[in-house]
Amino acid sequence: MSDELEIVRTVADLRQLLASWRKEGLSIGLVPTMGALHDGHFSLVEQSVQTNARTVTSLFVNPKQFGPSEDLDVYPRDEVADAAALAARGVDLLFAPAVEEMYSDGAVTAVAVPGIGDLLEGGFRPGFFTGVATVVAKLLIQSLPDRAYFGEKDYQQLCVIKRLTKDLDLPVDIVSCPIVREPDGLALSSRNAYLSAEDRQAAPALHQALIGAGYALANGAQVTSSIAAATAELLNVGFTKVDYIAVCDPTSLEQLEIVAGKARLLAAAWLGKTRLIDNIAIDV
Ligand code: PAF
């Protein structure tokens, strides 16, 4: 850990600083973010600061991972507060490029992760994982960290990133960090800020529905009936639409019809205009 948080906005400056650290033999951890930082991000930062001699956080609201009707324009942004919070937690460098810096000169190259990137979230948010994979591949190539940290809250994103680093032979250790939850079980997310007071009350039901389905499966219930019960529970407490509740292989995310052993339960559902996602591990 160095004494101060430095902020750089160009790839050239990022590379220069990181090259000097590597020359000194210092290990480097990268925590990619879109800002609007909360305790979920801070848990990634803290893990990186503990493990690596230097920690870099990127702050970039990546337009390529937002669909045309999604919340790019209103996505919460507060760089000053984010930078202060990162400095207090011992982060050494904040990389905060403008869109023109990340995608300069009419950049067209994209990183697609078909298969695992087309399932679940990929089906409901076309292009989302190509946007994520493209920016994460760029960040990893720009910074060449020893380790990069991602939260299990976006479990499918984590699987897609593990796949892309393997497929592209990127020499980085992808570290997954557990979901951080509010005391009532709601998974922390920058988008929770969109919830009305009434929706905020209903929101923890998403986690509860997953726990209920996991419990039913562990007690021998069928996959289809467990999902149907969890869906009904969500609609009953005020969720307006359930995009999916799925029982999946924890690595490939292929949907399972019968669970024997480890599986991941994943869900996405709407409370009014806010779309929430969550997931839990089960071992039956
Ligand atoms: O999880 C996020 O905040 C983003 O998808 C990421 C990994 C920073 C890429 O923009």
PDB file of C-alpha atoms and ligand atoms in Angstrom:
ATOM      1  CA  MET A   1       0.000   0.000   0.000  1.00  0.00           C
ATOM      2  CA  SER A   2       1.380   3.465  -0.849  1.00  0.00           C
ATOM      3  CA  ASP A   3       0.362   6.599   1.038  1.00  0.00           C
ATOM      4  CA  GLU A   4      -1.917   8.279  -1.445  1.00  0.00           C
ATOM      5  CA  LEU A   5      -4.543   7.541  -4.052  1.00  0.00           C
ATOM      6  CA  GLU A   6      -3.324   8.616  -7.459  1.00  0.00           C
ATOM      7  CA  ILE A   7      -5.877   9.174 -10.247  1.00  0.00           C
ATOM      8  CA  VAL A   8      -4.998   8.541 -13.904  1.00  0.00           C
ATOM      9  CA  ARG A   9      -7.266   8.941 -16.912  1.00  0.00           C
ATOM     10  CA  THR A  10      -5.226   7.577 -19.815  1.00  0.00           C
ATOM     11  CA  VAL A  11      -4.108   4.074 -20.708  1.00  0.00           C
ATOM     12  CA  ALA A  12      -0.576   5.405 -21.268  1.00  0.00           C
ATOM     13  CA  ASP A  13      -0.355   6.797 -17.708  1.00  0.00           C
ATOM     14  CA  LEU A  14      -1.851   3.610 -16.267  1.00  0.00           C
ATOM     15  CA  ARG A  15       0.688   1.470 -18.115  1.00  0.00           C
ATOM     16  CA  GLN A  16       3.613   3.659 -17.095  1.00  0.00           C
ATOM     17  CA  LEU A  17       2.814   3.521 -13.397  1.00  0.00           C
ATOM     18  CA  LEU A  18       2.043  -0.186 -13.359  1.00  0.00           C
ATOM     19  CA  ALA A  19       5.227  -0.980 -15.299  1.00  0.00           C
ATOM     20  CA  SER A  20       7.259   0.831 -12.633  1.00  0.00           C
ATOM     21  CA  TRP A  21       5.548  -1.202  -9.901  1.00  0.00           C
ATOM     22  CA  ARG A  22       6.143  -4.463 -11.732  1.00  0.00           C
ATOM     23  CA  LYS A  23       9.808  -3.518 -12.151  1.00  0.00           C
ATOM     24  CA  GLU A  24      10.021  -3.163  -8.376  1.00  0.00           C
ATOM     25  CA  GLY A  25       8.565  -6.662  -8.055  1.00  0.00           C
ATOM     26  CA  LEU A  26       5.303  -5.424  -6.474  1.00  0.00           C
ATOM     27  CA  SER A  27       2.206  -7.603  -6.881  1.00  0.00           C
ATOM     28  CA  ILE A  28      -0.846  -5.862  -8.365  1.00  0.00           C
ATOM     29  CA  GLY A  29      -4.556  -6.392  -7.711  1.00  0.00           C
ATOM     30  CA  LEU A  30      -7.244  -4.919  -9.993  1.00  0.00           C
ATOM     31  CA  VAL A  31     -10.804  -4.204  -8.869  1.00  0.00           C
ATOM     32  CA  PRO A  32     -12.903  -3.205 -11.902  1.00  0.00           C
ATOM     33  CA  THR A  33     -15.994  -1.135 -11.055  1.00  0.00           C
ATOM     34  CA  MET A  34     -18.561   1.195 -12.555  1.00  0.00           C
ATOM     35  CA  GLY A  35     -18.430   3.414  -9.459  1.00  0.00           C
ATOM     36  CA  ALA A  36     -21.369   4.153  -7.116  1.00  0.00           C
ATOM     37  CA  LEU A  37     -19.316   2.120  -4.689  1.00  0.00           C
ATOM     38  CA  HIS A  38     -20.855   0.279  -1.748  1.00  0.00           C
ATOM     39  CA  ASP A  39     -19.772  -2.318   0.812  1.00  0.00           C
ATOM     40  CA  GLY A  40     -19.870  -5.038  -1.861  1.00  0.00           C
ATOM     41  CA  HIS A  41     -17.151  -3.219  -3.825  1.00  0.00           C
ATOM     42  CA  PHE A  42     -15.266  -2.427  -0.630  1.00  0.00           C
ATOM     43  CA  SER A  43     -15.108  -6.138   0.243  1.00  0.00           C
ATOM     44  CA  LEU A  44     -13.322  -6.728  -3.108  1.00  0.00           C
ATOM     45  CA  VAL A  45     -11.012  -3.770  -2.468  1.00  0.00           C
ATOM     46  CA  GLU A  46     -10.176  -4.967   1.041  1.00  0.00           C
ATOM     47  CA  GLN A  47      -9.329  -8.432  -0.213  1.00  0.00           C
ATOM     48  CA  SER A  48      -7.058  -6.985  -2.888  1.00  0.00           C
ATOM     49  CA  VAL A  49      -5.338  -4.583  -0.469  1.00  0.00           C
ATOM     50  CA  GLN A  50      -4.664  -7.480   1.928  1.00  0.00           C
ATOM     51  CA  THR A  51      -3.213  -9.722  -0.765  1.00  0.00           C
ATOM     52  CA  ASN A  52      -1.343  -7.410  -3.137  1.00  0.00           C
ATOM     53  CA  ALA A  53       1.392  -4.810  -2.676  1.00  0.00           C
ATOM     54  CA  ARG A  54      -0.575  -2.422  -4.901  1.00  0.00           C
ATOM     55  CA  THR A  55      -4.308  -2.154  -5.667  1.00  0.00           C
ATOM     56  CA  VAL A  56      -5.792  -0.460  -8.707  1.00  0.00           C
ATOM     57  CA  THR A  57      -9.512   0.259  -8.963  1.00  0.00           C
ATOM     58  CA  SER A  58     -11.035   1.171 -12.291  1.00  0.00           C
ATOM     59  CA  LEU A  59     -14.095   3.387 -12.454  1.00  0.00           C
ATOM     60  CA  PHE A  60     -15.743   3.318 -15.849  1.00  0.00           C
ATOM     61  CA  VAL A  61     -19.464   3.282 -16.622  1.00  0.00           C
ATOM     62  CA  ASN A  62     -19.123   1.119 -19.707  1.00  0.00           C
ATOM     63  CA  PRO A  63     -21.653   2.186 -22.360  1.00  0.00           C
ATOM     64  CA  LYS A  64     -21.158  -1.075 -24.264  1.00  0.00           C
ATOM     65  CA  GLN A  65     -22.862  -3.117 -21.559  1.00  0.00           C
ATOM     66  CA  PHE A  66     -26.087  -1.069 -21.485  1.00  0.00           C
ATOM     67  CA  GLY A  67     -28.974  -1.838 -23.839  1.00  0.00           C
ATOM     68  CA  PRO A  68     -30.748   1.033 -25.651  1.00  0.00           C
ATOM     69  CA  SER A  69     -33.618   1.051 -23.127  1.00  0.00           C
ATOM     70  CA  GLU A  70     -31.379   0.605 -20.071  1.00  0.00           C
ATOM     71  CA  ASP A  71     -30.177   3.068 -17.422  1.00  0.00           C
ATOM     72  CA  LEU A  72     -26.842   4.369 -18.837  1.00  0.00           C
ATOM     73  CA  ASP A  73     -27.880   8.033 -18.574  1.00  0.00           C
ATOM     74  CA  VAL A  74     -29.147   7.798 -15.013  1.00  0.00           C
ATOM     75  CA  TYR A  75     -26.618   5.281 -13.665  1.00  0.00           C
ATOM     76  CA  PRO A  76     -25.418   6.763 -10.308  1.00  0.00           C
ATOM     77  CA  ARG A  77     -22.068   8.584 -10.611  1.00  0.00           C
ATOM     78  CA  ASP A  78     -20.054  10.238  -7.826  1.00  0.00           C
ATOM     79  CA  GLU A  79     -16.334  10.054  -8.545  1.00  0.00           C
ATOM     80  CA  VAL A  80     -15.339  12.382  -5.694  1.00  0.00           C
ATOM     81  CA  ALA A  81     -17.074  10.253  -3.047  1.00  0.00           C
ATOM     82  CA  ASP A  82     -15.812   7.025  -4.647  1.00  0.00           C
ATOM     83  CA  ALA A  83     -12.216   8.297  -4.732  1.00  0.00           C
ATOM     84  CA  ALA A  84     -12.367   9.359  -1.053  1.00  0.00           C
ATOM     85  CA  ALA A  85     -13.729   5.953  -0.035  1.00  0.00           C
ATOM     86  CA  LEU A  86     -11.031   4.139  -2.015  1.00  0.00           C
ATOM     87  CA  ALA A  87      -8.274   6.319  -0.543  1.00  0.00           C
ATOM     88  CA  ALA A  88      -9.536   5.541   2.975  1.00  0.00           C
ATOM     89  CA  ARG A  89      -9.321   1.813   2.193  1.00  0.00           C
ATOM     90  CA  GLY A  90      -5.735   1.895   0.973  1.00  0.00           C
ATOM     91  CA  VAL A  91      -6.249   1.783  -2.796  1.00  0.00           C
ATOM     92  CA  ASP A  92      -3.149   3.097  -4.588  1.00  0.00           C
ATOM     93  CA  LEU A  93      -4.486   4.018  -7.993  1.00  0.00           C
ATOM     94  CA  LEU A  94      -7.832   4.945  -9.508  1.00  0.00           C
ATOM     95  CA  PHE A  95      -8.089   4.504 -13.269  1.00  0.00           C
ATOM     96  CA  ALA A  96     -11.006   6.669 -14.408  1.00  0.00           C
ATOM     97  CA  PRO A  97     -10.907   6.994 -18.198  1.00  0.00           C
ATOM     98  CA  ALA A  98     -13.395   8.888 -20.356  1.00  0.00           C
ATOM     99  CA  VAL A  99     -15.430   6.901 -22.894  1.00  0.00           C
ATOM    100  CA  GLU A 100     -13.283   8.349 -25.734  1.00  0.00           C
ATOM    101  CA  GLU A 101     -10.137   7.040 -24.028  1.00  0.00           C
ATOM    102  CA  MET A 102     -11.476   3.494 -23.645  1.00  0.00           C
ATOM    103  CA  TYR A 103     -13.055   3.320 -27.091  1.00  0.00           C
ATOM    104  CA  SER A 104     -10.886   5.608 -29.182  1.00  0.00           C
ATOM    105  CA  ASP A 105     -10.611   6.030 -32.976  1.00  0.00           C
ATOM    106  CA  GLY A 106     -13.891   4.245 -33.735  1.00  0.00           C
ATOM    107  CA  ALA A 107     -12.955   1.055 -31.899  1.00  0.00           C
ATOM    108  CA  VAL A 108     -14.997  -1.877 -33.231  1.00  0.00           C
ATOM    109  CA  THR A 109     -13.357  -4.990 -31.806  1.00  0.00           C
ATOM    110  CA  ALA A 110     -15.536  -6.938 -29.394  1.00  0.00           C
ATOM    111  CA  VAL A 111     -14.975  -9.975 -27.205  1.00  0.00           C
ATOM    112  CA  ALA A 112     -17.915 -12.383 -27.379  1.00  0.00           C
ATOM    113  CA  VAL A 113     -18.315 -15.324 -25.038  1.00  0.00           C
ATOM    114  CA  PRO A 114     -21.016 -17.383 -26.737  1.00  0.00           C
ATOM    115  CA  GLY A 115     -22.735 -20.225 -24.916  1.00  0.00           C
ATOM    116  CA  ILE A 116     -22.340 -19.221 -21.301  1.00  0.00           C
ATOM    117  CA  GLY A 117     -22.778 -15.564 -22.310  1.00  0.00           C
ATOM    118  CA  ASP A 118     -26.070 -16.280 -24.111  1.00  0.00           C
ATOM    119  CA  LEU A 119     -27.860 -17.995 -21.216  1.00  0.00           C
ATOM    120  CA  LEU A 120     -29.969 -16.364 -18.468  1.00  0.00           C
ATOM    121  CA  GLU A 121     -28.898 -12.667 -18.316  1.00  0.00           C
ATOM    122  CA  GLY A 122     -27.567 -12.968 -21.874  1.00  0.00           C
ATOM    123  CA  GLY A 123     -31.050 -13.924 -23.101  1.00  0.00           C
ATOM    124  CA  PHE A 124     -32.731 -10.973 -21.400  1.00  0.00           C
ATOM    125  CA  ARG A 125     -29.974  -8.422 -22.032  1.00  0.00           C
ATOM    126  CA  PRO A 126     -28.653  -9.062 -25.553  1.00  0.00           C
ATOM    127  CA  GLY A 127     -25.103  -7.759 -25.973  1.00  0.00           C
ATOM    128  CA  PHE A 128     -24.612  -7.293 -22.250  1.00  0.00           C
ATOM    129  CA  PHE A 129     -21.906  -9.918 -21.786  1.00  0.00           C
ATOM    130  CA  THR A 130     -20.108  -8.917 -24.981  1.00  0.00           C
ATOM    131  CA  GLY A 131     -19.944  -5.401 -23.519  1.00  0.00           C
ATOM    132  CA  VAL A 132     -18.699  -6.715 -20.179  1.00  0.00           C
ATOM    133  CA  ALA A 133     -16.203  -9.158 -21.737  1.00  0.00           C
ATOM    134  CA  THR A 134     -14.837  -6.470 -24.063  1.00  0.00           C
ATOM    135  CA  VAL A 135     -14.224  -3.930 -21.313  1.00  0.00           C
ATOM    136  CA  VAL A 136     -12.869  -6.493 -18.831  1.00  0.00           C
ATOM    137  CA  ALA A 137     -10.484  -7.938 -21.455  1.00  0.00           C
ATOM    138  CA  LYS A 138      -9.282  -4.392 -22.200  1.00  0.00           C
ATOM    139  CA  LEU A 139      -8.813  -3.564 -18.507  1.00  0.00           C
ATOM    140  CA  LEU A 140      -6.881  -6.801 -17.919  1.00  0.00           C
ATOM    141  CA  ILE A 141      -4.639  -6.219 -20.948  1.00  0.00           C
ATOM    142  CA  GLN A 142      -4.097  -2.554 -20.024  1.00  0.00           C
ATOM    143  CA  SER A 143      -3.144  -3.278 -16.428  1.00  0.00           C
ATOM    144  CA  LEU A 144      -1.804  -6.882 -16.487  1.00  0.00           C
ATOM    145  CA  PRO A 145      -2.598  -7.425 -12.794  1.00  0.00           C
ATOM    146  CA  ASP A 146      -1.609 -10.531 -10.861  1.00  0.00           C
ATOM    147  CA  ARG A 147      -5.159 -10.831  -9.575  1.00  0.00           C
ATOM    148  CA  ALA A 148      -8.540  -9.322 -10.497  1.00  0.00           C
ATOM    149  CA  TYR A 149     -11.505  -9.292  -8.113  1.00  0.00           C
ATOM    150  CA  PHE A 150     -15.181  -9.825  -8.976  1.00  0.00           C
ATOM    151  CA  GLY A 151     -18.248 -10.288  -6.771  1.00  0.00           C
ATOM    152  CA  GLU A 152     -20.465 -13.366  -6.823  1.00  0.00           C
ATOM    153  CA  LYS A 153     -23.486 -11.041  -6.880  1.00  0.00           C
ATOM    154  CA  ASP A 154     -23.021 -11.038 -10.674  1.00  0.00           C
ATOM    155  CA  TYR A 155     -22.388 -14.763 -10.713  1.00  0.00           C
ATOM    156  CA  GLN A 156     -22.860 -15.273 -14.446  1.00  0.00           C
ATOM    157  CA  GLN A 157     -20.537 -12.338 -15.147  1.00  0.00           C
ATOM    158  CA  LEU A 158     -17.917 -14.052 -12.987  1.00  0.00           C
ATOM    159  CA  CYS A 159     -18.301 -17.315 -14.967  1.00  0.00           C
ATOM    160  CA  VAL A 160     -18.068 -15.418 -18.276  1.00  0.00           C
ATOM    161  CA  ILE A 161     -14.900 -13.621 -17.100  1.00  0.00           C
ATOM    162  CA  LYS A 162     -13.287 -16.869 -15.942  1.00  0.00           C
ATOM    163  CA  ARG A 163     -14.069 -18.373 -19.355  1.00  0.00           C
ATOM    164  CA  LEU A 164     -12.635 -15.419 -21.286  1.00  0.00           C
ATOM    165  CA  THR A 165      -9.397 -15.249 -19.286  1.00  0.00           C
ATOM    166  CA  LYS A 166      -8.892 -18.978 -19.878  1.00  0.00           C
ATOM    167  CA  ASP A 167      -9.754 -18.787 -23.584  1.00  0.00           C
ATOM    168  CA  LEU A 168      -7.511 -15.749 -24.190  1.00  0.00           C
ATOM    169  CA  ASP A 169      -4.650 -17.086 -22.012  1.00  0.00           C
ATOM    170  CA  LEU A 170      -4.695 -13.918 -19.925  1.00  0.00           C
ATOM    171  CA  PRO A 171      -2.157 -14.415 -17.118  1.00  0.00           C
ATOM    172  CA  VAL A 172      -4.375 -13.301 -14.241  1.00  0.00           C
ATOM    173  CA  ASP A 173      -5.918 -15.013 -11.266  1.00  0.00           C
ATOM    174  CA  ILE A 174      -9.667 -14.251 -11.163  1.00  0.00           C
ATOM    175  CA  VAL A 175     -10.686 -14.043  -7.505  1.00  0.00           C
ATOM    176  CA  SER A 176     -14.384 -14.426  -6.677  1.00  0.00           C
ATOM    177  CA  CYS A 177     -15.716 -12.730  -3.557  1.00  0.00           C
ATOM    178  CA  PRO A 178     -18.924 -13.612  -1.668  1.00  0.00           C
ATOM    179  CA  ILE A 179     -22.079 -11.494  -1.945  1.00  0.00           C
ATOM    180  CA  VAL A 180     -22.436  -8.768   0.685  1.00  0.00           C
ATOM    181  CA  ARG A 181     -26.025  -8.438   1.919  1.00  0.00           C
ATOM    182  CA  GLU A 182     -28.092  -5.965   3.897  1.00  0.00           C
ATOM    183  CA  PRO A 183     -29.177  -7.314   7.330  1.00  0.00           C
ATOM    184  CA  ASP A 184     -32.529  -8.316   5.773  1.00  0.00           C
ATOM    185  CA  GLY A 185     -30.815 -10.351   3.033  1.00  0.00           C
ATOM    186  CA  LEU A 186     -31.013  -7.957   0.067  1.00  0.00           C
ATOM    187  CA  ALA A 187     -27.801  -8.258  -1.965  1.00  0.00           C
ATOM    188  CA  LEU A 188     -25.967  -4.919  -2.190  1.00  0.00           C
ATOM    189  CA  SER A 189     -26.179  -3.323  -5.631  1.00  0.00           C
ATOM    190  CA  SER A 190     -25.699   0.202  -6.956  1.00  0.00           C
ATOM    191  CA  ARG A 191     -29.156  -0.173  -8.526  1.00  0.00           C
ATOM    192  CA  ASN A 192     -30.842  -0.642  -5.110  1.00  0.00           C
ATOM    193  CA  ALA A 193     -30.803   3.178  -5.020  1.00  0.00           C
ATOM    194  CA  TYR A 194     -33.653   3.080  -7.579  1.00  0.00           C
ATOM    195  CA  LEU A 195     -36.031   1.228  -5.214  1.00  0.00           C
ATOM    196  CA  SER A 196     -38.988   3.127  -3.734  1.00  0.00           C
ATOM    197  CA  ALA A 197     -39.547   2.706   0.020  1.00  0.00           C
ATOM    198  CA  GLU A 198     -42.320   0.189  -0.684  1.00  0.00           C
ATOM    199  CA  ASP A 199     -40.236  -1.789  -3.191  1.00  0.00           C
ATOM    200  CA  ARG A 200     -37.278  -1.784  -0.810  1.00  0.00           C
ATOM    201  CA  GLN A 201     -39.509  -3.580   1.734  1.00  0.00           C
ATOM    202  CA  ALA A 202     -40.410  -6.277  -0.767  1.00  0.00           C
ATOM    203  CA  ALA A 203     -36.901  -6.667  -2.235  1.00  0.00           C
ATOM    204  CA  PRO A 204     -35.429  -9.146   0.323  1.00  0.00           C
ATOM    205  CA  ALA A 205     -38.075 -11.648  -0.820  1.00  0.00           C
ATOM    206  CA  LEU A 206     -35.813 -12.421  -3.792  1.00  0.00           C
ATOM    207  CA  HIS A 207     -33.147 -13.865  -1.509  1.00  0.00           C
ATOM    208  CA  GLN A 208     -35.796 -15.573   0.621  1.00  0.00           C
ATOM    209  CA  ALA A 209     -37.378 -17.185  -2.447  1.00  0.00           C
ATOM    210  CA  LEU A 210     -33.991 -18.601  -3.475  1.00  0.00           C
ATOM    211  CA  ILE A 211     -33.372 -19.933   0.017  1.00  0.00           C
ATOM    212  CA  GLY A 212     -36.853 -21.487   0.017  1.00  0.00           C
ATOM    213  CA  ALA A 213     -36.230 -23.157  -3.354  1.00  0.00           C
ATOM    214  CA  GLY A 214     -32.841 -24.411  -2.172  1.00  0.00           C
ATOM    215  CA  TYR A 215     -34.411 -25.853   0.951  1.00  0.00           C
ATOM    216  CA  ALA A 216     -37.163 -27.562  -1.070  1.00  0.00           C
ATOM    217  CA  LEU A 217     -34.592 -29.077  -3.458  1.00  0.00           C
ATOM    218  CA  ALA A 218     -32.502 -30.315  -0.542  1.00  0.00           C
ATOM    219  CA  ASN A 219     -35.620 -32.030   0.752  1.00  0.00           C
ATOM    220  CA  GLY A 220     -36.296 -33.852  -2.484  1.00  0.00           C
ATOM    221  CA  ALA A 221     -38.657 -31.459  -4.292  1.00  0.00           C
ATOM    222  CA  GLN A 222     -38.587 -31.368  -8.105  1.00  0.00           C
ATOM    223  CA  VAL A 223     -36.760 -28.528  -9.857  1.00  0.00           C
ATOM    224  CA  THR A 224     -39.905 -27.377 -11.707  1.00  0.00           C
ATOM    225  CA  SER A 225     -42.119 -27.265  -8.609  1.00  0.00           C
ATOM    226  CA  SER A 226     -39.434 -25.489  -6.545  1.00  0.00           C
ATOM    227  CA  ILE A 227     -39.083 -22.811  -9.237  1.00  0.00           C
ATOM    228  CA  ALA A 228     -42.867 -22.468  -9.573  1.00  0.00           C
ATOM    229  CA  ALA A 229     -43.250 -21.986  -5.811  1.00  0.00           C
ATOM    230  CA  ALA A 230     -40.457 -19.374  -5.684  1.00  0.00           C
ATOM    231  CA  THR A 231     -41.962 -17.500  -8.649  1.00  0.00           C
ATOM    232  CA  ALA A 232     -45.412 -17.460  -7.047  1.00  0.00           C
ATOM    233  CA  GLU A 233     -43.910 -16.199  -3.779  1.00  0.00           C
ATOM    234  CA  LEU A 234     -42.241 -13.252  -5.551  1.00  0.00           C
ATOM    235  CA  LEU A 235     -45.368 -12.252  -7.482  1.00  0.00           C
ATOM    236  CA  ASN A 236     -47.334 -12.526  -4.271  1.00  0.00           C
ATOM    237  CA  VAL A 237     -45.166  -9.997  -2.379  1.00  0.00           C
ATOM    238  CA  GLY A 238     -45.272  -7.391  -5.134  1.00  0.00           C
ATOM    239  CA  PHE A 239     -42.618  -8.325  -7.711  1.00  0.00           C
ATOM    240  CA  THR A 240     -44.086  -7.359 -11.063  1.00  0.00           C
ATOM    241  CA  LYS A 241     -42.283  -9.845 -13.306  1.00  0.00           C
ATOM    242  CA  VAL A 242     -39.905 -12.766 -12.891  1.00  0.00           C
ATOM    243  CA  ASP A 243     -37.425 -13.020 -15.790  1.00  0.00           C
ATOM    244  CA  TYR A 244     -36.046 -16.322 -14.570  1.00  0.00           C
ATOM    245  CA  ILE A 245     -35.372 -18.518 -11.601  1.00  0.00           C
ATOM    246  CA  ALA A 246     -32.957 -21.241 -12.675  1.00  0.00           C
ATOM    247  CA  VAL A 247     -31.111 -24.155 -11.135  1.00  0.00           C
ATOM    248  CA  CYS A 248     -27.748 -24.430 -12.874  1.00  0.00           C
ATOM    249  CA  ASP A 249     -24.441 -26.214 -12.977  1.00  0.00           C
ATOM    250  CA  PRO A 250     -22.123 -23.897 -10.981  1.00  0.00           C
ATOM    251  CA  THR A 251     -19.485 -23.702 -13.737  1.00  0.00           C
ATOM    252  CA  SER A 252     -21.207 -24.091 -17.126  1.00  0.00           C
ATOM    253  CA  LEU A 253     -24.524 -22.589 -15.932  1.00  0.00           C
ATOM    254  CA  GLU A 254     -26.361 -25.257 -17.951  1.00  0.00           C
ATOM    255  CA  GLN A 255     -29.827 -25.637 -16.418  1.00  0.00           C
ATOM    256  CA  LEU A 256     -30.308 -28.776 -14.373  1.00  0.00           C
ATOM    257  CA  GLU A 257     -33.452 -30.865 -14.315  1.00  0.00           C
ATOM    258  CA  ILE A 258     -32.251 -32.996 -11.442  1.00  0.00           C
ATOM    259  CA  VAL A 259     -29.951 -31.750  -8.699  1.00  0.00           C
ATOM    260  CA  ALA A 260     -27.379 -34.079  -7.183  1.00  0.00           C
ATOM    261  CA  GLY A 261     -24.415 -32.282  -5.659  1.00  0.00           C
ATOM    262  CA  LYS A 262     -23.408 -28.665  -6.095  1.00  0.00           C
ATOM    263  CA  ALA A 263     -25.644 -26.255  -8.015  1.00  0.00           C
ATOM    264  CA  ARG A 264     -26.283 -22.539  -8.289  1.00  0.00           C
ATOM    265  CA  LEU A 265     -29.749 -21.013  -8.017  1.00  0.00           C
ATOM    266  CA  LEU A 266     -29.990 -17.764  -9.953  1.00  0.00           C
ATOM    267  CA  ALA A 267     -32.855 -15.316 -10.324  1.00  0.00           C
ATOM    268  CA  ALA A 268     -33.766 -12.028 -11.962  1.00  0.00           C
ATOM    269  CA  ALA A 269     -37.024 -10.249 -11.199  1.00  0.00           C
ATOM    270  CA  TRP A 270     -38.593  -6.822 -11.477  1.00  0.00           C
ATOM    271  CA  LEU A 271     -39.972  -4.576  -8.768  1.00  0.00           C
ATOM    272  CA  GLY A 272     -41.637  -1.894 -10.853  1.00  0.00           C
ATOM    273  CA  LYS A 273     -38.906  -0.343 -12.991  1.00  0.00           C
ATOM    274  CA  THR A 274     -36.036  -1.914 -11.033  1.00  0.00           C
ATOM    275  CA  ARG A 275     -34.578  -5.233 -12.073  1.00  0.00           C
ATOM    276  CA  LEU A 276     -32.887  -7.184  -9.288  1.00  0.00           C
ATOM    277  CA  ILE A 277     -30.650 -10.228  -9.614  1.00  0.00           C
ATOM    278  CA  ASP A 278     -29.454 -12.612  -6.933  1.00  0.00           C
ATOM    279  CA  ASN A 279     -28.068 -16.128  -6.542  1.00  0.00           C
ATOM    280  CA  ILE A 280     -27.133 -18.690  -3.928  1.00  0.00           C
ATOM    281  CA  ALA A 281     -25.039 -21.859  -3.858  1.00  0.00           C
ATOM    282  CA  ILE A 282     -26.682 -25.131  -2.944  1.00  0.00           C
ATOM    283  CA  ASP A 283     -25.274 -28.576  -2.332  1.00  0.00           C
ATOM    284  CA  VAL A 284     -27.907 -31.305  -2.363  1.00  0.00           C
TER     285      VAL A 284
HETATM  286  O1  PAF B   1     -19.744  -5.561 -12.370  1.00  0.00           O
HETATM  287  C1  PAF B   1     -19.468  -4.443 -12.837  1.00  0.00           C
HETATM  288  O2  PAF B   1     -19.497  -3.427 -12.137  1.00  0.00           O
HETATM  289  C2  PAF B   1     -19.132  -4.297 -14.310  1.00  0.00           C
HETATM  290  O3  PAF B   1     -19.868  -5.195 -15.081  1.00  0.00           O
HETATM  291  C3  PAF B   1     -17.631  -4.433 -14.614  1.00  0.00           C
HETATM  292  C4  PAF B   1     -17.100  -5.812 -14.251  1.00  0.00           C
HETATM  293  C5  PAF B   1     -16.867  -3.375 -13.843  1.00  0.00           C
HETATM  294  C6  PAF B   1     -17.384  -4.216 -16.112  1.00  0.00           C
HETATM  295  O4  PAF B   1     -17.824  -2.963 -16.530  1.00  0.00           O
END
